[in-house]
Coordinates of N, CA and C and ligand atoms in Angstrom, one line a residue:
X1128 N -27.9 22.0 -14.0 CA -27.7 23.2 -14.9 C -28.7 23.2 -16.0
X1129 N -29.3 24.4 -16.3 CA -30.5 24.3 -17.2 C -30.1 24.3 -18.7
X1130 N -29.7 25.4 -19.3 CA -29.6 25.4 -20.8 C -28.3 24.8 -21.3
X1131 N -27.3 24.8 -20.6 CA -26.1 24.2 -21.1 C -25.3 23.5 -20.0
X1132 N -24.4 22.6 -20.4 CA -23.8 21.7 -19.4 C -22.7 22.5 -18.6
X1133 N -22.3 21.9 -17.5 CA -21.3 22.5 -16.6 C -20.0 22.7 -17.3
X1134 N -19.6 21.8 -18.2 CA -18.3 22.1 -18.9 C -18.4 23.2 -19.9
X1135 N -19.6 23.5 -20.5 CA -19.8 24.7 -21.3 C -19.6 25.9 -20.4
X1136 N -20.2 25.9 -19.2 CA -20.0 27.1 -18.3 C -18.6 27.3 -17.9
X1137 N -17.9 26.2 -17.6 CA -16.4 26.3 -17.3 C -15.7 26.9 -18.5
X1138 N -16.0 26.4 -19.7 CA -15.3 26.8 -20.9 C -15.5 28.3 -21.1
X1139 N -16.7 28.8 -20.9 CA -17.0 30.2 -21.0 C -16.2 31.0 -20.0
X1140 N -16.2 30.5 -18.8 CA -15.5 31.2 -17.7 C -14.0 31.3 -18.0
X1141 N -13.5 30.2 -18.5 CA -12.1 30.1 -18.9 C -11.8 31.1 -19.9
X1142 N -12.7 31.3 -20.9 CA -12.4 32.3 -22.0 C -12.4 33.7 -21.4
X1143 N -13.3 33.9 -20.5 CA -13.4 35.3 -19.8 C -12.1 35.5 -19.0
X1144 N -11.7 34.5 -18.3 CA -10.5 34.7 -17.5 C -9.3 35.0 -18.4
X1145 N -9.2 34.2 -19.6 CA -8.1 34.4 -20.5 C -8.1 35.9 -21.0
X1146 N -9.3 36.4 -21.3 CA -9.4 37.8 -21.8 C -9.0 38.8 -20.7
X1147 N -9.4 38.5 -19.4 CA -9.2 39.4 -18.3 C -7.7 39.5 -18.1
X1148 N -6.9 38.4 -18.2 CA -5.5 38.4 -17.9 C -4.7 38.9 -19.1
X1149 N -5.0 38.4 -20.3 CA -4.2 38.7 -21.5 C -4.5 40.1 -22.1
X1150 N -5.6 40.8 -21.6 CA -5.9 42.2 -22.0 C -5.1 43.2 -21.2
X1151 N -4.5 42.7 -20.1 CA -3.6 43.6 -19.3 C -2.2 43.5 -19.8
X1152 N -1.4 44.6 -19.5 CA 0.0 44.6 -20.0 C 0.7 43.3 -19.5
X1153 N 1.4 42.6 -20.4 CA 2.0 41.4 -20.0 C 3.1 41.6 -19.0
X1154 N 3.7 42.8 -18.9 CA 4.7 43.1 -18.0 C 4.2 43.0 -16.5
X1155 N 2.9 43.1 -16.3 CA 2.3 42.9 -15.0 C 2.5 41.5 -14.5
X1156 N 2.6 40.6 -15.4 CA 2.6 39.2 -15.0 C 3.9 38.4 -15.3
X1157 N 4.6 38.9 -16.3 CA 5.8 38.1 -16.7 C 6.8 37.9 -15.6
X1158 N 7.1 36.6 -15.4 CA 8.0 36.2 -14.4 C 7.6 36.5 -13.0
X1159 N 6.3 36.6 -12.8 CA 5.7 37.0 -11.5 C 4.5 36.1 -11.2
X1160 N 4.8 34.9 -10.7 CA 3.7 33.9 -10.4 C 2.7 34.5 -9.4
X1161 N 3.1 35.2 -8.4 CA 2.1 35.7 -7.4 C 1.1 36.6 -8.1
X1162 N 1.6 37.5 -9.0 CA 0.7 38.4 -9.7 C -0.3 37.6 -10.6
X1163 N 0.1 36.5 -11.2 CA -0.9 35.7 -11.9 C -1.9 35.0 -11.0
X1164 N -1.4 34.4 -9.9 CA -2.3 33.8 -9.0 C -3.3 34.8 -8.4
X1165 N -2.8 35.9 -8.0 CA -3.7 37.0 -7.4 C -4.7 37.5 -8.4
X1166 N -4.3 37.6 -9.7 CA -5.2 38.1 -10.7 C -6.3 37.1 -10.9
X1167 N -6.0 35.8 -10.8 CA -7.1 34.7 -10.9 C -8.0 34.9 -9.8
X1168 N -7.5 35.1 -8.6 CA -8.3 35.3 -7.4 C -9.2 36.5 -7.6
X1169 N -8.6 37.6 -8.1 CA -9.4 38.8 -8.3 C -10.5 38.6 -9.3
X1170 N -10.2 37.9 -10.3 CA -11.2 37.6 -11.3 C -12.4 36.8 -10.7
X1171 N -12.0 35.8 -9.9 CA -13.0 34.9 -9.2 C -13.9 35.8 -8.3
X1172 N -13.2 36.7 -7.6 CA -14.0 37.5 -6.6 C -14.9 38.5 -7.3
X1173 N -14.5 39.1 -8.4 CA -15.3 40.1 -9.0 C -16.2 39.7 -10.1
X1174 N -15.8 38.6 -10.8 CA -16.6 38.1 -11.9 C -17.5 36.9 -11.6
X1175 N -17.4 36.4 -10.5 CA -18.3 35.2 -10.2 C -17.5 34.1 -9.7
X1176 N -18.3 33.1 -9.2 CA -17.7 32.0 -8.5 C -16.9 31.1 -9.4
X1177 N -15.7 30.6 -8.9 CA -14.9 29.6 -9.7 C -14.4 28.6 -8.7
X1178 N -14.3 27.4 -9.1 CA -13.9 26.3 -8.2 C -12.4 26.3 -8.0
X1179 N -11.8 27.4 -7.5 CA -10.4 27.5 -7.3 C -10.1 27.3 -5.8
X1180 N -8.8 26.9 -5.5 CA -8.4 26.8 -4.1 C -8.2 28.2 -3.6
X1181 N -9.0 28.6 -2.6 CA -9.1 30.0 -2.1 C -7.9 30.4 -1.3
X1182 N -7.7 31.7 -1.3 CA -6.5 32.3 -0.6 C -6.2 31.8 0.8
X1183 N -7.2 31.8 1.6 CA -7.0 31.4 3.0 C -6.6 30.0 3.1
X1184 N -7.1 29.1 2.3 CA -6.7 27.7 2.3 C -5.3 27.5 1.8
X1185 N -5.0 28.3 0.7 CA -3.7 28.3 0.2 C -2.6 28.6 1.2
X1186 N -3.0 29.6 2.1 CA -2.1 30.0 3.1 C -1.7 28.9 4.1
X1187 N -2.7 28.0 4.3 CA -2.5 26.8 5.2 C -1.5 25.9 4.5
X1188 N -1.7 25.7 3.2 CA -0.8 24.8 2.5 C 0.6 25.4 2.4
X1189 N 0.6 26.7 2.2 CA 1.9 27.4 2.0 C 2.8 27.3 3.3
X1190 N 2.1 27.4 4.5 CA 2.8 27.3 5.7 C 3.4 25.9 5.9
X1191 N 2.6 24.9 5.5 CA 3.1 23.5 5.6 C 4.3 23.3 4.7
X1192 N 4.2 23.8 3.4 CA 5.3 23.5 2.5 C 6.5 24.3 2.9
X1193 N 6.4 25.5 3.4 CA 7.5 26.3 3.7 C 8.3 25.7 4.9
X1194 N 7.5 25.0 5.8 CA 8.1 24.4 7.0 C 8.7 23.0 6.7
X1195 N 8.4 22.5 5.5 CA 8.7 21.1 5.3 C 10.3 20.9 5.2
X1196 N 10.8 19.9 5.8 CA 12.2 19.5 5.8 C 12.4 18.1 5.4
X1197 N 13.2 17.7 4.5 CA 13.8 18.6 3.6 C 12.8 19.4 2.7
X1198 N 13.2 20.5 2.1 CA 12.3 21.3 1.3 C 11.7 20.5 0.1
X1199 N 10.5 20.8 -0.2 CA 9.8 20.1 -1.2 C 10.5 20.1 -2.6
X1200 N 10.5 19.0 -3.3 CA 11.1 18.9 -4.6 C 10.1 18.4 -5.6
X1201 N 9.2 17.6 -5.2 CA 8.2 17.1 -6.2 C 6.8 17.3 -5.6
X1202 N 6.0 18.0 -6.3 CA 4.6 18.2 -5.9 C 3.7 17.6 -7.0
X1203 N 2.7 16.8 -6.6 CA 1.6 16.4 -7.5 C 0.4 17.1 -7.2
X1204 N -0.3 17.5 -8.2 CA -1.6 18.2 -8.0 C -2.7 17.5 -8.9
X1205 N -3.7 17.0 -8.2 CA -4.8 16.3 -8.8 C -5.9 17.4 -9.1
X1206 N -6.1 17.8 -10.3 CA -7.1 18.8 -10.7 C -6.5 20.2 -10.9
X1207 N -6.2 20.5 -12.2 CA -5.5 21.8 -12.5 C -6.5 22.9 -12.6
X1208 N -7.7 22.6 -13.3 CA -8.7 23.6 -13.7 C -8.0 24.8 -14.4
X1209 N -8.1 26.0 -14.0 CA -7.5 27.1 -14.8 C -6.0 27.4 -14.4
X1210 N -5.5 26.6 -13.4 CA -4.1 26.7 -13.0 C -3.8 27.6 -11.9
X1211 N -4.8 28.0 -11.1 CA -4.6 28.9 -10.0 C -3.6 28.3 -9.0
X1212 N -4.0 27.1 -8.5 CA -3.2 26.5 -7.4 C -1.8 26.1 -8.0
X1213 N -1.8 25.6 -9.3 CA -0.6 25.2 -9.9 C 0.4 26.3 -10.0
X1214 N -0.1 27.5 -10.4 CA 0.8 28.7 -10.4 C 1.3 29.0 -9.0
X1215 N 0.4 28.9 -8.0 CA 0.7 29.2 -6.6 C 1.8 28.3 -6.1
X1216 N 1.7 27.0 -6.4 CA 2.8 26.1 -6.0 C 4.1 26.5 -6.5
X1217 N 4.1 27.0 -7.8 CA 5.4 27.5 -8.4 C 5.9 28.7 -7.7
X1218 N 4.9 29.6 -7.3 CA 5.3 30.8 -6.6 C 5.9 30.5 -5.2
X1219 N 5.3 29.5 -4.5 CA 5.8 29.1 -3.2 C 7.2 28.5 -3.3
X1220 N 7.4 27.6 -4.4 CA 8.7 27.0 -4.6 C 9.7 28.1 -4.9
X1221 N 9.4 29.1 -5.6 CA 10.3 30.2 -5.9 C 10.7 30.9 -4.6
X1222 N 9.7 31.1 -3.7 CA 10.0 31.8 -2.4 C 10.9 30.9 -1.6
X1223 N 10.6 29.6 -1.6 CA 11.5 28.7 -0.8 C 12.9 28.6 -1.3
X1224 N 13.1 28.6 -2.6 CA 14.4 28.4 -3.2 C 15.0 29.8 -3.6
X1225 N 14.4 30.9 -3.1 CA 15.0 32.2 -3.4 C 15.1 32.6 -4.8
X1226 N 14.1 32.2 -5.6 CA 14.0 32.7 -7.0 C 14.6 31.7 -8.0
X1227 N 15.6 30.9 -7.5 CA 16.3 30.1 -8.4 C 16.0 28.6 -8.2
X1228 N 14.9 28.2 -8.8 CA 14.4 26.8 -8.5 C 15.3 25.8 -9.2
X1229 N 15.9 24.8 -8.4 CA 16.7 23.8 -9.0 C 16.0 23.0 -10.1
X1230 N 16.7 22.4 -11.0 CA 16.1 21.7 -12.2 C 15.3 20.5 -11.7
X1231 N 15.7 19.9 -10.6 CA 14.9 18.7 -10.2 C 13.8 19.0 -9.3
X1232 N 13.4 20.2 -9.2 CA 12.2 20.6 -8.5 C 11.0 20.8 -9.4
X1233 N 9.9 20.0 -9.3 CA 8.9 20.1 -10.3 C 7.5 19.9 -9.6
X1234 N 6.5 20.5 -10.3 CA 5.1 20.4 -10.0 C 4.5 19.6 -11.2
X1235 N 3.8 18.5 -10.9 CA 3.1 17.8 -12.0 C 1.6 18.0 -11.7
X1236 N 0.9 18.6 -12.6 CA -0.5 18.8 -12.3 C -1.4 18.1 -13.4
X1237 N -2.5 17.5 -12.9 CA -3.3 16.6 -13.8 C -4.6 17.2 -14.1
X1238 N -5.0 17.1 -15.4 CA -6.3 17.7 -15.8 C -6.9 16.9 -16.9
X1239 N -8.2 16.7 -16.8 CA -9.0 16.0 -17.9 C -9.4 16.9 -19.0
X1240 N -9.7 18.1 -18.7 CA -10.4 19.0 -19.7 C -9.4 19.7 -20.6
X1241 N -9.4 19.5 -21.9 CA -8.4 20.1 -22.8 C -8.4 21.6 -22.8
X1242 N -9.6 22.2 -22.6 CA -9.7 23.7 -22.6 C -8.9 24.2 -21.4
X1243 N -9.1 23.6 -20.2 CA -8.3 24.0 -19.0 C -6.8 23.7 -19.2
X1244 N -6.5 22.6 -19.8 CA -5.1 22.3 -20.0 C -4.4 23.4 -20.8
X1245 N -5.1 23.9 -21.9 CA -4.5 24.9 -22.7 C -4.4 26.3 -21.9
X1246 N -5.5 26.7 -21.2 CA -5.4 27.9 -20.5 C -4.4 27.9 -19.4
X1247 N -4.4 26.8 -18.6 CA -3.4 26.7 -17.5 C -2.0 26.8 -18.0
X1248 N -1.7 26.1 -19.2 CA -0.4 26.1 -19.7 C 0.0 27.5 -20.1
X1249 N -0.9 28.3 -20.7 CA -0.6 29.7 -21.1 C -0.3 30.5 -19.9
X1250 N -1.1 30.3 -18.8 CA -0.9 31.1 -17.6 C 0.4 30.8 -16.9
X1251 N 0.7 29.5 -16.9 CA 2.0 29.0 -16.3 C 3.2 29.6 -17.1
X1252 N 3.1 29.7 -18.4 CA 4.1 30.3 -19.2 C 4.2 31.8 -18.9
X1253 N 3.1 32.4 -18.9 CA 3.1 33.9 -18.6 C 3.8 34.2 -17.3
X1254 N 3.6 33.3 -16.3 CA 4.2 33.5 -15.0 C 5.7 33.1 -15.0
X1255 N 6.2 32.5 -16.1 CA 7.6 32.1 -16.2 C 7.9 30.8 -15.5
X1256 N 6.9 30.0 -15.4 CA 7.0 28.7 -14.6 C 7.1 27.5 -15.5
X1257 N 7.2 27.7 -16.8 CA 7.0 26.5 -17.7 C 8.1 25.4 -17.5
X1258 N 9.2 25.7 -16.9 CA 10.2 24.7 -16.7 C 10.0 23.9 -15.4
X1259 N 9.0 24.5 -14.6 CA 8.8 23.9 -13.2 C 7.4 23.2 -13.1
X1260 N 6.4 23.8 -13.7 CA 5.0 23.3 -13.5 C 4.6 22.7 -14.8
X1261 N 4.3 21.4 -14.8 CA 3.9 20.6 -16.0 C 2.5 20.2 -15.9
X1262 N 1.7 20.5 -16.9 CA 0.3 20.1 -17.0 C 0.2 18.9 -17.8
X1263 N -0.4 17.8 -17.2 CA -0.5 16.5 -17.9 C -2.0 16.3 -18.2
X1264 N -2.4 16.1 -19.5 CA -3.8 16.0 -19.8 C -4.2 14.5 -19.7
X1265 N -5.4 14.3 -19.1 CA -6.0 12.9 -19.0 C -6.2 12.6 -17.6
X1266 N -6.8 11.4 -17.4 CA -7.0 10.9 -16.0 C -5.8 10.9 -15.2
X1267 N -5.8 11.5 -14.0 CA -4.7 11.7 -13.1 C -3.9 10.4 -12.9
X1268 N -4.7 9.3 -12.6 CA -4.1 8.1 -12.3 C -3.2 7.5 -13.4
X1269 N -3.7 7.7 -14.7 CA -2.9 7.3 -15.8 C -1.6 8.1 -16.0
X1270 N -1.8 9.4 -15.8 CA -0.6 10.3 -15.9 C 0.4 10.0 -14.9
X1271 N 0.0 9.7 -13.7 CA 0.9 9.4 -12.6 C 1.6 8.1 -12.8
X1272 N 0.9 7.1 -13.3 CA 1.5 5.8 -13.6 C 2.6 5.9 -14.6
X1273 N 2.3 6.8 -15.7 CA 3.3 7.0 -16.7 C 4.5 7.7 -16.2
X1274 N 4.3 8.8 -15.4 CA 5.4 9.5 -14.8 C 6.3 8.6 -14.0
X1275 N 5.7 7.7 -13.3 CA 6.4 6.7 -12.5 C 7.2 5.7 -13.3
X1276 N 6.5 5.1 -14.3 CA 7.1 4.1 -15.1 C 8.3 4.6 -16.0
X1277 N 8.2 5.9 -16.3 CA 9.2 6.5 -17.1 C 10.4 7.1 -16.2
X1278 N 10.2 7.0 -14.9 CA 11.3 7.4 -14.0 C 11.3 8.9 -13.7
X1279 N 10.2 9.6 -14.1 CA 10.2 11.0 -13.9 C 9.8 11.4 -12.5
X1280 N 9.1 10.5 -11.8 CA 8.7 10.8 -10.4 C 9.1 9.6 -9.6
X1281 N 10.0 9.7 -8.7 CA 10.4 8.6 -7.9 C 10.1 8.8 -6.4
X1282 N 9.7 10.1 -6.1 CA 9.4 10.4 -4.7 C 8.4 11.6 -4.7
X1283 N 7.5 11.7 -3.8 CA 6.5 12.8 -3.7 C 6.6 13.5 -2.4
X1284 N 6.8 14.8 -2.4 CA 6.8 15.5 -1.1 C 5.5 16.0 -0.7
X1285 N 4.7 16.4 -1.7 CA 3.3 16.9 -1.4 C 2.4 16.5 -2.5
X1286 N 1.2 15.9 -2.1 CA 0.2 15.6 -3.1 C -1.0 16.4 -2.7
X1287 N -1.6 17.1 -3.7 CA -2.7 18.0 -3.5 C -3.9 17.4 -4.2
X1288 N -5.0 17.2 -3.4 CA -6.2 16.6 -4.0 C -7.3 17.6 -4.1
X1289 N -7.6 17.9 -5.4 CA -8.6 18.9 -5.7 C -9.3 18.6 -7.0
X1290 N -9.5 17.3 -7.3 CA -10.2 16.9 -8.5 C -11.6 16.4 -8.1
X1291 N -12.1 15.5 -8.8 CA -13.5 15.0 -8.3 C -13.3 14.1 -7.1
X1292 N -14.1 14.3 -6.1 CA -13.8 13.7 -4.8 C -13.8 12.2 -4.7
X1293 N -14.5 11.5 -5.7 CA -14.5 10.1 -5.6 C -13.1 9.5 -6.0
X1294 N -12.3 10.3 -6.6 CA -10.9 9.8 -6.9 C -9.9 10.1 -5.8
X1295 N -10.2 10.9 -4.8 CA -9.2 11.2 -3.8 C -8.6 10.0 -3.2
X1296 N -9.4 9.1 -2.7 CA -8.9 7.9 -2.0 C -8.1 6.9 -2.9
X1297 N -8.7 6.6 -4.1 CA -8.0 5.7 -5.0 C -6.7 6.3 -5.4
X1298 N -6.6 7.6 -5.7 CA -5.4 8.2 -6.1 C -4.4 8.4 -5.0
X1299 N -4.8 8.6 -3.8 CA -3.9 8.6 -2.6 C -3.3 7.2 -2.5
X1300 N -4.1 6.1 -2.6 CA -3.6 4.8 -2.5 C -2.7 4.4 -3.7
X1301 N -2.9 5.0 -4.8 CA -2.0 4.7 -5.9 C -0.6 5.3 -5.6
X1302 N -0.6 6.5 -5.0 CA 0.8 7.0 -4.6 C 1.4 6.1 -3.6
X1303 N 0.6 5.5 -2.7 CA 1.2 4.6 -1.7 C 1.7 3.3 -2.4
X1304 N 0.9 2.8 -3.3 CA 1.2 1.5 -4.0 C 2.5 1.7 -4.8
X1305 N 2.7 2.9 -5.4 CA 3.9 3.2 -6.2 C 5.1 3.5 -5.3
X1306 N 4.8 3.5 -3.9 CA 5.9 3.7 -2.9 C 6.6 5.1 -3.1
X1307 N 5.8 6.1 -3.3 CA 6.3 7.4 -3.6 C 6.4 8.3 -2.4
X1308 N 5.7 8.0 -1.3 CA 5.8 8.8 -0.1 C 7.1 8.5 0.7
X1309 N 7.5 9.5 1.4 CA 8.6 9.4 2.4 C 8.0 9.9 3.8
X1310 N 8.7 9.6 4.8 CA 8.3 10.1 6.1 C 8.4 11.7 6.0
X1311 N 7.3 12.4 6.3 CA 7.3 13.8 6.2 C 6.5 14.3 5.0
X1312 N 6.2 13.4 4.0 CA 5.4 13.8 2.9 C 4.0 14.2 3.4
X1313 N 3.5 15.1 2.5 CA 2.2 15.7 2.9 C 1.1 15.3 1.9
X1314 N -0.1 15.0 2.3 CA -1.3 14.9 1.5 C -2.2 16.0 1.9
X1315 N -2.5 16.9 1.0 CA -3.3 18.1 1.3 C -4.6 18.0 0.5
X1316 N -5.8 18.1 1.1 CA -7.0 17.9 0.3 C -8.0 19.0 0.6
X1317 N -8.6 19.5 -0.5 CA -9.6 20.5 -0.4 C -11.0 19.8 -0.5
X1318 N -12.0 20.5 -0.1 CA -13.4 20.1 -0.2 C -13.8 18.8 0.5
X1319 N -13.0 18.4 1.6 CA -13.3 17.2 2.3 C -14.6 17.4 3.2
X1320 N -14.9 18.7 3.5 CA -16.1 19.0 4.2 C -17.3 19.2 3.2
X1321 N -17.0 20.0 2.2 CA -18.1 20.3 1.2 C -17.5 20.4 -0.2
X1322 N -17.9 19.7 -1.2 CA -19.0 18.7 -1.2 C -18.7 17.4 -0.4
X1323 N -17.5 17.2 0.0 CA -17.2 16.1 0.9 C -16.5 14.9 0.2
X1324 N -15.5 14.3 1.0 CA -14.8 13.1 0.5 C -14.8 12.2 1.7
X1325 N -16.0 11.6 2.1 CA -16.0 10.9 3.4 C -15.1 9.7 3.5
X1326 N -14.9 8.9 2.4 CA -14.1 7.7 2.5 C -12.6 8.1 2.6
X1327 N -12.2 9.2 1.9 CA -10.8 9.7 2.0 C -10.6 10.2 3.5
X1328 N -11.5 11.0 4.0 CA -11.4 11.6 5.3 C -11.3 10.5 6.4
X1329 N -12.2 9.5 6.3 CA -12.2 8.4 7.2 C -10.8 7.7 7.2
X1330 N -10.3 7.5 6.0 CA -9.0 6.7 5.8 C -7.9 7.5 6.4
X1331 N -7.7 8.8 6.1 CA -6.5 9.5 6.6 C -6.7 9.7 8.2
X1332 N -7.9 10.0 8.6 CA -8.1 10.2 10.1 C -7.8 8.9 10.8
X1333 N -8.0 7.7 10.2 CA -7.7 6.4 10.8 C -6.2 6.1 10.8
X1334 N -5.5 7.0 10.0 CA -4.0 6.8 9.9 C -3.6 6.0 8.7
X1335 N -4.5 5.6 7.8 CA -4.2 4.8 6.6 C -4.7 3.4 6.7
X1336 N -4.1 2.5 5.9 CA -4.6 1.1 5.8 C -4.6 0.4 7.1
X1337 N -3.6 0.7 7.9 CA -3.5 0.1 9.3 C -3.0 -1.3 9.2
X1338 N -2.2 -1.7 8.1 CA -1.7 -3.0 8.1 C -0.1 -2.9 8.0
X1339 N 0.5 -4.0 8.3 CA 2.0 -4.0 8.4 C 2.5 -3.5 7.0
X1340 N 3.5 -2.7 7.0 CA 4.2 -2.2 5.8 C 3.4 -1.1 5.1
X1341 N 2.3 -0.6 5.7 CA 1.6 0.5 5.0 C 2.0 1.9 5.5
X1342 N 1.6 2.9 4.7 CA 1.9 4.3 5.1 C 1.0 4.7 6.3
X1343 N 1.6 5.4 7.2 CA 0.8 5.8 8.4 C 0.7 7.3 8.4
X1344 N -0.5 7.9 8.6 CA -0.7 9.3 8.6 C -1.1 9.8 9.9
X1345 N -0.7 11.1 10.2 CA -1.4 11.9 11.2 C -2.1 13.0 10.4
X1346 N -3.4 13.2 10.7 CA -4.2 14.1 9.9 C -4.9 15.2 10.7
X1347 N -4.8 16.4 10.2 CA -5.4 17.6 10.9 C -6.3 18.3 10.0
X1348 N -7.5 18.7 10.5 CA -8.4 19.6 9.7 C -8.2 21.0 10.1
X1349 N -7.8 21.8 9.1 CA -7.6 23.2 9.4 C -8.8 24.0 8.9
X1350 N -9.5 24.7 9.8 CA -10.7 25.4 9.5 C -10.3 26.8 9.0
X1351 N -10.8 27.2 7.9 CA -10.6 28.6 7.4 C -12.0 29.1 7.3
X1352 N -12.2 30.4 6.9 CA -13.5 31.0 6.7 C -13.6 31.4 5.2
X1353 N -14.7 31.0 4.6 CA -15.0 31.4 3.2 C -15.3 32.9 3.2
X1354 N -15.4 33.4 2.0 CA -15.8 34.9 1.9 C -17.1 35.1 2.5
X1355 N -18.0 34.1 2.5 CA -19.3 34.3 3.1 C -19.3 34.1 4.6
X1356 N -18.1 33.8 5.1 CA -18.0 33.6 6.6 C -18.3 32.2 7.0
X1357 N -18.5 31.3 6.0 CA -18.7 29.9 6.4 C -17.4 29.1 6.6
X1358 N -17.4 28.2 7.6 CA -16.2 27.4 7.8 C -15.9 26.6 6.6
X1359 N -14.6 26.4 6.3 CA -14.2 25.7 5.1 C -12.8 25.1 5.4
X1360 N -12.8 23.8 5.2 CA -11.7 23.0 5.8 C -10.6 22.6 4.7
X1361 N -9.4 22.6 5.2 CA -8.3 22.0 4.4 C -7.8 20.8 5.3
X1362 N -7.7 19.6 4.7 CA -7.2 18.5 5.4 C -5.8 18.3 5.1
X1363 N -4.9 18.3 6.2 CA -3.5 18.1 6.0 C -3.1 16.8 6.7
X1364 N -2.6 15.9 5.9 CA -2.2 14.5 6.4 C -0.7 14.4 6.2
X1365 N 0.0 14.1 7.3 CA 1.4 14.0 7.2 C 1.8 12.5 7.3
X1366 N 2.7 12.1 6.5 CA 3.2 10.7 6.6 C 4.1 10.6 7.8
X1367 N 3.8 9.8 8.8 CA 4.6 9.7 10.0 C 5.4 8.4 10.1
X1368 N 5.0 7.4 9.2 CA 5.8 6.2 9.2 C 5.4 5.4 7.9
X1369 N 6.4 4.6 7.5 CA 6.1 3.8 6.3 C 5.9 2.3 6.6
X1370 N 5.8 2.0 7.9 CA 5.6 0.6 8.2 C 4.6 0.5 9.4
Ligands
SAM1831 C1 -11.8 22.0 -8.3 S1 -11.1 22.0 -9.9 C2 -9.4 22.3 -9.5 C3 -9.1 23.7 -9.1 C4 -7.6 24.0 -9.1 N1 -6.8 23.1 -8.2 C5 -7.4 25.5 -8.7 O1 -7.3 25.8 -7.5 O2 -7.4 26.3 -9.6 C6 -11.2 20.3 -10.3 C7 -10.6 20.0 -11.7 O3 -10.3 18.6 -11.6 C8 -10.4 18.0 -12.9 N2 -10.5 16.5 -12.7 C9 -11.5 15.9 -12.2 N3 -11.3 14.6 -12.1 C10 -10.0 14.4 -12.7 C11 -9.2 13.2 -12.9 N4 -9.6 12.0 -12.5 N5 -8.0 13.4 -13.5 C12 -7.6 14.7 -13.9 N6 -8.4 15.8 -13.7 C13 -9.6 15.6 -13.1 C14 -11.7 18.7 -13.5 O4 -11.7 18.7 -14.9 C15 -11.5 20.1 -12.9 O5 -11.0 21.0 -13.8

């Protein structure tokens, strides 16, 4: 990037998105997570590229979560950015639980950048999800260790990997080491094809560590099409055994 850094560009884009949403009547969005998620998509489509989890890919994850038995109670998200997918997880949980989300159903989403933490929290609140979707600032691995040691997360139904790709595998293995997965838990990852997370992909495709007592996965690559018509993959890995 030439005249200014990538994080300056993201901060400018975040400020524009804030203006785009909060200049509209709040009644459009209040208590309406899908309206907030769709508005972020509209902004990205009309105002320029943003590194959000795109609609077609979200539909793949939505189908998996909606079919999950028992229904998802704890979702971890690695990489909040402006909160598009975090709000969407809340919207999906509302659909699953018929609007009345039980108190012990939570999304924990991790983000390094304080500007994004602030914007995503405001959008989550606007959508009426502040009791369900929690943004934790700092390195994801540290936030997860704290959630675990304080007893706030004891089991994980779905982990979504959408932060910097070099952390996908270590953070997946951290979830394993903390013994948070159950049979049927899902690990869903964006960008495994581009920019690519080869070590993560190799690991889940191989089924995991492959040693006694380790988590075993079955992993499928779902191909969607980007707006430009290019193939774009979501990797869905299901925990099929814990030993
Ligand atoms: C691709 S964006 C996430 C997009 C978001 N899931 C969405 O669909 O709107 C990646 C985000 O991950 C954050 N990030 C990268 N590495 C991280 C880490 N180790 N811990 C927490 N956040 C991280 C970045 O600051 C960036 O905002």
